mmCIF file with all atom_site columns, C-alpha atoms in Angstrom:
data_model
loop_
_atom_site.group_PDB
_atom_site.id
_atom_site.type_symbol
_atom_site.label_atom_id
_atom_site.label_alt_id
_atom_site.label_comp_id
_atom_site.label_asym_id
_atom_site.label_entity_id
_atom_site.label_seq_id
_atom_site.pdbx_PDB_ins_code
_atom_site.Cartn_x
_atom_site.Cartn_y
_atom_site.Cartn_z
_atom_site.occupancy
_atom_site.B_iso_or_equiv
_atom_site.pdbx_formal_charge
_atom_site.auth_seq_id
_atom_site.auth_comp_id
_atom_site.auth_asym_id
_atom_site.auth_atom_id
_atom_site.pdbx_PDB_model_num
ATOM 1   C CA . UNK A 1 1   ? -23.784 18.748  -39.279 1.00 43.00 ? 1   UNK A CA 1
ATOM 2   C CA . UNK A 1 2   ? -22.503 15.245  -38.720 1.00 51.00 ? 2   UNK A CA 1
ATOM 3   C CA . UNK A 1 3   ? -25.154 11.998  -38.669 1.00 58.00 ? 3   UNK A CA 1
ATOM 4   C CA . UNK A 1 4   ? -24.673 10.686  -35.403 1.00 60.00 ? 4   UNK A CA 1
ATOM 5   C CA . UNK A 1 5   ? -27.005 7.599   -36.037 1.00 68.00 ? 5   UNK A CA 1
ATOM 6   C CA . UNK A 1 6   ? -25.562 4.161   -36.178 1.00 79.00 ? 6   UNK A CA 1
ATOM 7   C CA . UNK A 1 7   ? -26.450 1.701   -38.954 1.00 88.00 ? 7   UNK A CA 1
ATOM 8   C CA . UNK A 1 8   ? -28.420 -1.386  -37.477 1.00 94.00 ? 8   UNK A CA 1
ATOM 9   C CA . UNK A 1 9   ? -27.763 -4.002  -40.783 1.00 96.00 ? 9   UNK A CA 1
ATOM 10  C CA . UNK A 1 10  ? -24.903 -3.267  -43.308 1.00 96.00 ? 10  UNK A CA 1
ATOM 11  C CA . UNK A 1 11  ? -24.991 -4.928  -46.770 1.00 96.00 ? 11  UNK A CA 1
ATOM 12  C CA . UNK A 1 12  ? -21.526 -5.907  -48.792 1.00 97.00 ? 12  UNK A CA 1
ATOM 13  C CA . UNK A 1 13  ? -20.796 -6.462  -52.223 1.00 96.00 ? 13  UNK A CA 1
ATOM 14  C CA . UNK A 1 14  ? -19.337 -9.772  -51.293 1.00 97.00 ? 14  UNK A CA 1
ATOM 15  C CA . UNK A 1 15  ? -22.570 -10.823 -49.643 1.00 96.00 ? 15  UNK A CA 1
ATOM 16  C CA . UNK A 1 16  ? -21.870 -10.474 -46.026 1.00 97.00 ? 16  UNK A CA 1
ATOM 17  C CA . UNK A 1 17  ? -24.761 -8.709  -44.107 1.00 97.00 ? 17  UNK A CA 1
ATOM 18  C CA . UNK A 1 18  ? -23.951 -8.037  -40.462 1.00 97.00 ? 18  UNK A CA 1
ATOM 19  C CA . UNK A 1 19  ? -27.190 -7.345  -37.854 1.00 97.00 ? 19  UNK A CA 1
ATOM 20  C CA . UNK A 1 20  ? -26.978 -5.280  -35.065 1.00 96.00 ? 20  UNK A CA 1
ATOM 21  C CA . UNK A 1 21  ? -27.758 -6.962  -31.521 1.00 96.00 ? 21  UNK A CA 1
ATOM 22  C CA . UNK A 1 22  ? -30.560 -4.377  -31.301 1.00 94.00 ? 22  UNK A CA 1
ATOM 23  C CA . UNK A 1 23  ? -32.698 -5.798  -34.646 1.00 96.00 ? 23  UNK A CA 1
ATOM 24  C CA . UNK A 1 24  ? -31.423 -9.306  -33.568 1.00 96.00 ? 24  UNK A CA 1
ATOM 25  C CA . UNK A 1 25  ? -33.460 -8.641  -30.285 1.00 96.00 ? 25  UNK A CA 1
ATOM 26  C CA . UNK A 1 26  ? -36.517 -7.280  -31.899 1.00 96.00 ? 26  UNK A CA 1
ATOM 27  C CA . UNK A 1 27  ? -36.549 -10.485 -34.367 1.00 96.00 ? 27  UNK A CA 1
ATOM 28  C CA . UNK A 1 28  ? -35.439 -12.841 -31.797 1.00 95.00 ? 28  UNK A CA 1
ATOM 29  C CA . UNK A 1 29  ? -32.918 -14.049 -33.889 1.00 96.00 ? 29  UNK A CA 1
ATOM 30  C CA . UNK A 1 30  ? -31.305 -17.281 -33.194 1.00 95.00 ? 30  UNK A CA 1
ATOM 31  C CA . UNK A 1 31  ? -28.139 -19.079 -34.863 1.00 95.00 ? 31  UNK A CA 1
ATOM 32  C CA . UNK A 1 32  ? -29.675 -21.225 -37.973 1.00 94.00 ? 32  UNK A CA 1
ATOM 33  C CA . UNK A 1 33  ? -32.716 -18.842 -38.236 1.00 95.00 ? 33  UNK A CA 1
ATOM 34  C CA . UNK A 1 34  ? -33.265 -17.888 -41.850 1.00 96.00 ? 34  UNK A CA 1
ATOM 35  C CA . UNK A 1 35  ? -33.931 -14.052 -42.572 1.00 96.00 ? 35  UNK A CA 1
ATOM 36  C CA . UNK A 1 36  ? -35.170 -12.719 -45.854 1.00 96.00 ? 36  UNK A CA 1
ATOM 37  C CA . UNK A 1 37  ? -36.104 -8.971  -47.310 1.00 96.00 ? 37  UNK A CA 1
ATOM 38  C CA . UNK A 1 38  ? -39.707 -8.520  -48.713 1.00 95.00 ? 38  UNK A CA 1
ATOM 39  C CA . UNK A 1 39  ? -40.679 -4.903  -50.477 1.00 92.00 ? 39  UNK A CA 1
ATOM 40  C CA . UNK A 1 40  ? -43.863 -3.713  -50.030 1.00 88.00 ? 40  UNK A CA 1
ATOM 41  C CA . UNK A 1 41  ? -45.544 -0.262  -50.401 1.00 85.00 ? 41  UNK A CA 1
ATOM 42  C CA . UNK A 1 42  ? -42.154 0.876   -51.581 1.00 84.00 ? 42  UNK A CA 1
ATOM 43  C CA . UNK A 1 43  ? -40.298 -0.356  -48.284 1.00 90.00 ? 43  UNK A CA 1
ATOM 44  C CA . UNK A 1 44  ? -38.067 -3.068  -47.726 1.00 94.00 ? 44  UNK A CA 1
ATOM 45  C CA . UNK A 1 45  ? -38.586 -5.292  -44.726 1.00 96.00 ? 45  UNK A CA 1
ATOM 46  C CA . UNK A 1 46  ? -36.569 -7.766  -42.879 1.00 97.00 ? 46  UNK A CA 1
ATOM 47  C CA . UNK A 1 47  ? -38.077 -10.928 -41.554 1.00 97.00 ? 47  UNK A CA 1
ATOM 48  C CA . UNK A 1 48  ? -37.220 -14.407 -40.416 1.00 96.00 ? 48  UNK A CA 1
ATOM 49  C CA . UNK A 1 49  ? -38.344 -16.679 -42.940 1.00 95.00 ? 49  UNK A CA 1
ATOM 50  C CA . UNK A 1 50  ? -37.831 -19.960 -41.223 1.00 92.00 ? 50  UNK A CA 1
ATOM 51  C CA . UNK A 1 51  ? -36.880 -20.819 -37.652 1.00 93.00 ? 51  UNK A CA 1
ATOM 52  C CA . UNK A 1 52  ? -33.681 -22.809 -36.375 1.00 91.00 ? 52  UNK A CA 1
ATOM 53  C CA . UNK A 1 53  ? -35.063 -26.520 -36.299 1.00 85.00 ? 53  UNK A CA 1
ATOM 54  C CA . UNK A 1 54  ? -38.119 -25.912 -38.634 1.00 83.00 ? 54  UNK A CA 1
ATOM 55  C CA . UNK A 1 55  ? -36.602 -27.005 -41.853 1.00 85.00 ? 55  UNK A CA 1
ATOM 56  C CA . UNK A 1 56  ? -34.249 -29.252 -43.741 1.00 83.00 ? 56  UNK A CA 1
ATOM 57  C CA . UNK A 1 57  ? -31.265 -28.306 -46.091 1.00 82.00 ? 57  UNK A CA 1
ATOM 58  C CA . UNK A 1 58  ? -29.369 -25.733 -47.027 1.00 83.00 ? 58  UNK A CA 1
ATOM 59  C CA . UNK A 1 59  ? -30.779 -22.200 -46.794 1.00 88.00 ? 59  UNK A CA 1
ATOM 60  C CA . UNK A 1 60  ? -29.659 -18.613 -48.289 1.00 89.00 ? 60  UNK A CA 1
ATOM 61  C CA . UNK A 1 61  ? -29.519 -16.392 -45.663 1.00 92.00 ? 61  UNK A CA 1
ATOM 62  C CA . UNK A 1 62  ? -28.932 -18.162 -42.507 1.00 94.00 ? 62  UNK A CA 1
ATOM 63  C CA . UNK A 1 63  ? -27.595 -16.314 -39.648 1.00 96.00 ? 63  UNK A CA 1
ATOM 64  C CA . UNK A 1 64  ? -25.182 -17.219 -37.085 1.00 95.00 ? 64  UNK A CA 1
ATOM 65  C CA . UNK A 1 65  ? -23.739 -15.054 -34.156 1.00 94.00 ? 65  UNK A CA 1
ATOM 66  C CA . UNK A 1 66  ? -20.835 -13.130 -34.405 1.00 93.00 ? 66  UNK A CA 1
ATOM 67  C CA . UNK A 1 67  ? -17.617 -14.208 -32.061 1.00 88.00 ? 67  UNK A CA 1
ATOM 68  C CA . UNK A 1 68  ? -17.803 -10.875 -30.447 1.00 84.00 ? 68  UNK A CA 1
ATOM 69  C CA . UNK A 1 69  ? -20.106 -11.625 -27.604 1.00 80.00 ? 69  UNK A CA 1
ATOM 70  C CA . UNK A 1 70  ? -22.214 -8.454  -28.178 1.00 88.00 ? 70  UNK A CA 1
ATOM 71  C CA . UNK A 1 71  ? -25.523 -10.518 -29.791 1.00 92.00 ? 71  UNK A CA 1
ATOM 72  C CA . UNK A 1 72  ? -24.630 -9.105  -33.123 1.00 95.00 ? 72  UNK A CA 1
ATOM 73  C CA . UNK A 1 73  ? -25.312 -11.913 -36.397 1.00 97.00 ? 73  UNK A CA 1
ATOM 74  C CA . UNK A 1 74  ? -24.066 -12.479 -39.573 1.00 96.00 ? 74  UNK A CA 1
ATOM 75  C CA . UNK A 1 75  ? -25.490 -13.953 -42.628 1.00 97.00 ? 75  UNK A CA 1
ATOM 76  C CA . UNK A 1 76  ? -23.729 -14.260 -46.184 1.00 96.00 ? 76  UNK A CA 1
ATOM 77  C CA . UNK A 1 77  ? -26.310 -13.992 -49.221 1.00 95.00 ? 77  UNK A CA 1
ATOM 78  C CA . UNK A 1 78  ? -24.966 -12.543 -52.270 1.00 96.00 ? 78  UNK A CA 1
ATOM 79  C CA . UNK A 1 79  ? -28.727 -12.121 -53.559 1.00 95.00 ? 79  UNK A CA 1
ATOM 80  C CA . UNK A 1 80  ? -30.021 -10.210 -50.829 1.00 95.00 ? 80  UNK A CA 1
ATOM 81  C CA . UNK A 1 81  ? -27.062 -8.105  -50.659 1.00 96.00 ? 81  UNK A CA 1
ATOM 82  C CA . UNK A 1 82  ? -26.930 -7.386  -54.107 1.00 96.00 ? 82  UNK A CA 1
ATOM 83  C CA . UNK A 1 83  ? -30.656 -6.870  -54.250 1.00 94.00 ? 83  UNK A CA 1
ATOM 84  C CA . UNK A 1 84  ? -30.227 -4.117  -51.395 1.00 95.00 ? 84  UNK A CA 1
ATOM 85  C CA . UNK A 1 85  ? -27.699 -2.427  -53.014 1.00 95.00 ? 85  UNK A CA 1
ATOM 86  C CA . UNK A 1 86  ? -29.272 -2.409  -56.131 1.00 94.00 ? 86  UNK A CA 1
ATOM 87  C CA . UNK A 1 87  ? -32.581 -0.886  -54.820 1.00 93.00 ? 87  UNK A CA 1
ATOM 88  C CA . UNK A 1 88  ? -30.221 1.614   -52.968 1.00 92.00 ? 88  UNK A CA 1
ATOM 89  C CA . UNK A 1 89  ? -27.874 2.735   -56.040 1.00 92.00 ? 89  UNK A CA 1
ATOM 90  C CA . UNK A 1 90  ? -24.633 1.971   -54.115 1.00 92.00 ? 90  UNK A CA 1
ATOM 91  C CA . UNK A 1 91  ? -21.764 -0.152  -55.470 1.00 91.00 ? 91  UNK A CA 1
ATOM 92  C CA . UNK A 1 92  ? -19.942 -1.560  -52.338 1.00 93.00 ? 92  UNK A CA 1
ATOM 93  C CA . UNK A 1 93  ? -21.755 -1.439  -49.087 1.00 94.00 ? 93  UNK A CA 1
ATOM 94  C CA . UNK A 1 94  ? -24.660 0.085   -47.788 1.00 94.00 ? 94  UNK A CA 1
ATOM 95  C CA . UNK A 1 95  ? -25.014 0.682   -43.986 1.00 94.00 ? 95  UNK A CA 1
ATOM 96  C CA . UNK A 1 96  ? -28.824 1.320   -43.391 1.00 92.00 ? 96  UNK A CA 1
ATOM 97  C CA . UNK A 1 97  ? -31.006 2.401   -40.027 1.00 93.00 ? 97  UNK A CA 1
ATOM 98  C CA . UNK A 1 98  ? -33.864 0.270   -39.298 1.00 94.00 ? 98  UNK A CA 1
ATOM 99  C CA . UNK A 1 99  ? -37.038 1.775   -38.729 1.00 91.00 ? 99  UNK A CA 1
ATOM 100 C CA . UNK A 1 100 ? -40.522 0.213   -36.903 1.00 91.00 ? 100 UNK A CA 1
ATOM 101 C CA . UNK A 1 101 ? -41.615 -2.821  -36.272 1.00 94.00 ? 101 UNK A CA 1
ATOM 102 C CA . UNK A 1 102 ? -44.635 -4.208  -37.520 1.00 93.00 ? 102 UNK A CA 1
ATOM 103 C CA . UNK A 1 103 ? -46.408 -7.452  -36.920 1.00 94.00 ? 103 UNK A CA 1
ATOM 104 C CA . UNK A 1 104 ? -48.905 -9.528  -39.583 1.00 93.00 ? 104 UNK A CA 1
ATOM 105 C CA . UNK A 1 105 ? -49.794 -12.956 -39.210 1.00 93.00 ? 105 UNK A CA 1
ATOM 106 C CA . UNK A 1 106 ? -47.799 -13.591 -36.387 1.00 92.00 ? 106 UNK A CA 1
ATOM 107 C CA . UNK A 1 107 ? -44.365 -12.594 -38.503 1.00 94.00 ? 107 UNK A CA 1
ATOM 108 C CA . UNK A 1 108 ? -42.612 -9.485  -37.399 1.00 96.00 ? 108 UNK A CA 1
ATOM 109 C CA . UNK A 1 109 ? -41.211 -7.206  -39.761 1.00 96.00 ? 109 UNK A CA 1
ATOM 110 C CA . UNK A 1 110 ? -38.435 -4.247  -39.518 1.00 97.00 ? 110 UNK A CA 1
ATOM 111 C CA . UNK A 1 111 ? -38.602 -1.605  -42.092 1.00 95.00 ? 111 UNK A CA 1
ATOM 112 C CA . UNK A 1 112 ? -35.006 -0.975  -43.666 1.00 94.00 ? 112 UNK A CA 1
ATOM 113 C CA . UNK A 1 113 ? -34.675 2.666   -43.992 1.00 91.00 ? 113 UNK A CA 1
ATOM 114 C CA . UNK A 1 114 ? -32.410 2.165   -47.020 1.00 88.00 ? 114 UNK A CA 1
ATOM 115 C CA . UNK A 1 115 ? -32.546 5.248   -49.176 1.00 80.00 ? 115 UNK A CA 1
ATOM 116 C CA . UNK A 1 116 ? -30.153 6.958   -46.575 1.00 68.00 ? 116 UNK A CA 1
ATOM 117 C CA . UNK A 1 117 ? -27.010 4.902   -46.296 1.00 57.00 ? 117 UNK A CA 1
ATOM 118 C CA . UNK A 1 118 ? -25.050 5.750   -43.179 1.00 50.00 ? 118 UNK A CA 1
#
C-alpha cells in the first residue's frame, strides 16, 4: 500500500531545511525567527529558539519565507540537518511528517517523526 502522507519538514545533506506552511502556522513562524531542534524522551522536537527582533547578530537556523507565496519557510543549517540525518541513519535527504504540538514554558514544540522517512 503506498504512503499518501505528505512530509512537513525536509532535511538535506547540504544543510537546507524546508518547513511546510502547516508547521510554520503552528509555530507562528515569521521571517528572521531562529529555529532549533531538541531531543527528549527519545523524540526530536522542532521549536522557535529566538523570535525575530529579539536577538542581535547572526544565528544558525534563521528562517526566511520562500518565494512561492504559499507560506513555506526555509533555513540553512548544516549542523541541524546533519544531526537529523545521523539520528535517522540517512545520508542525503530526510522527509519527515510531524506529530503533536506540545507547549511547555510558553514555547511550542512539534514532534518530528524522523524514524519513518517519506
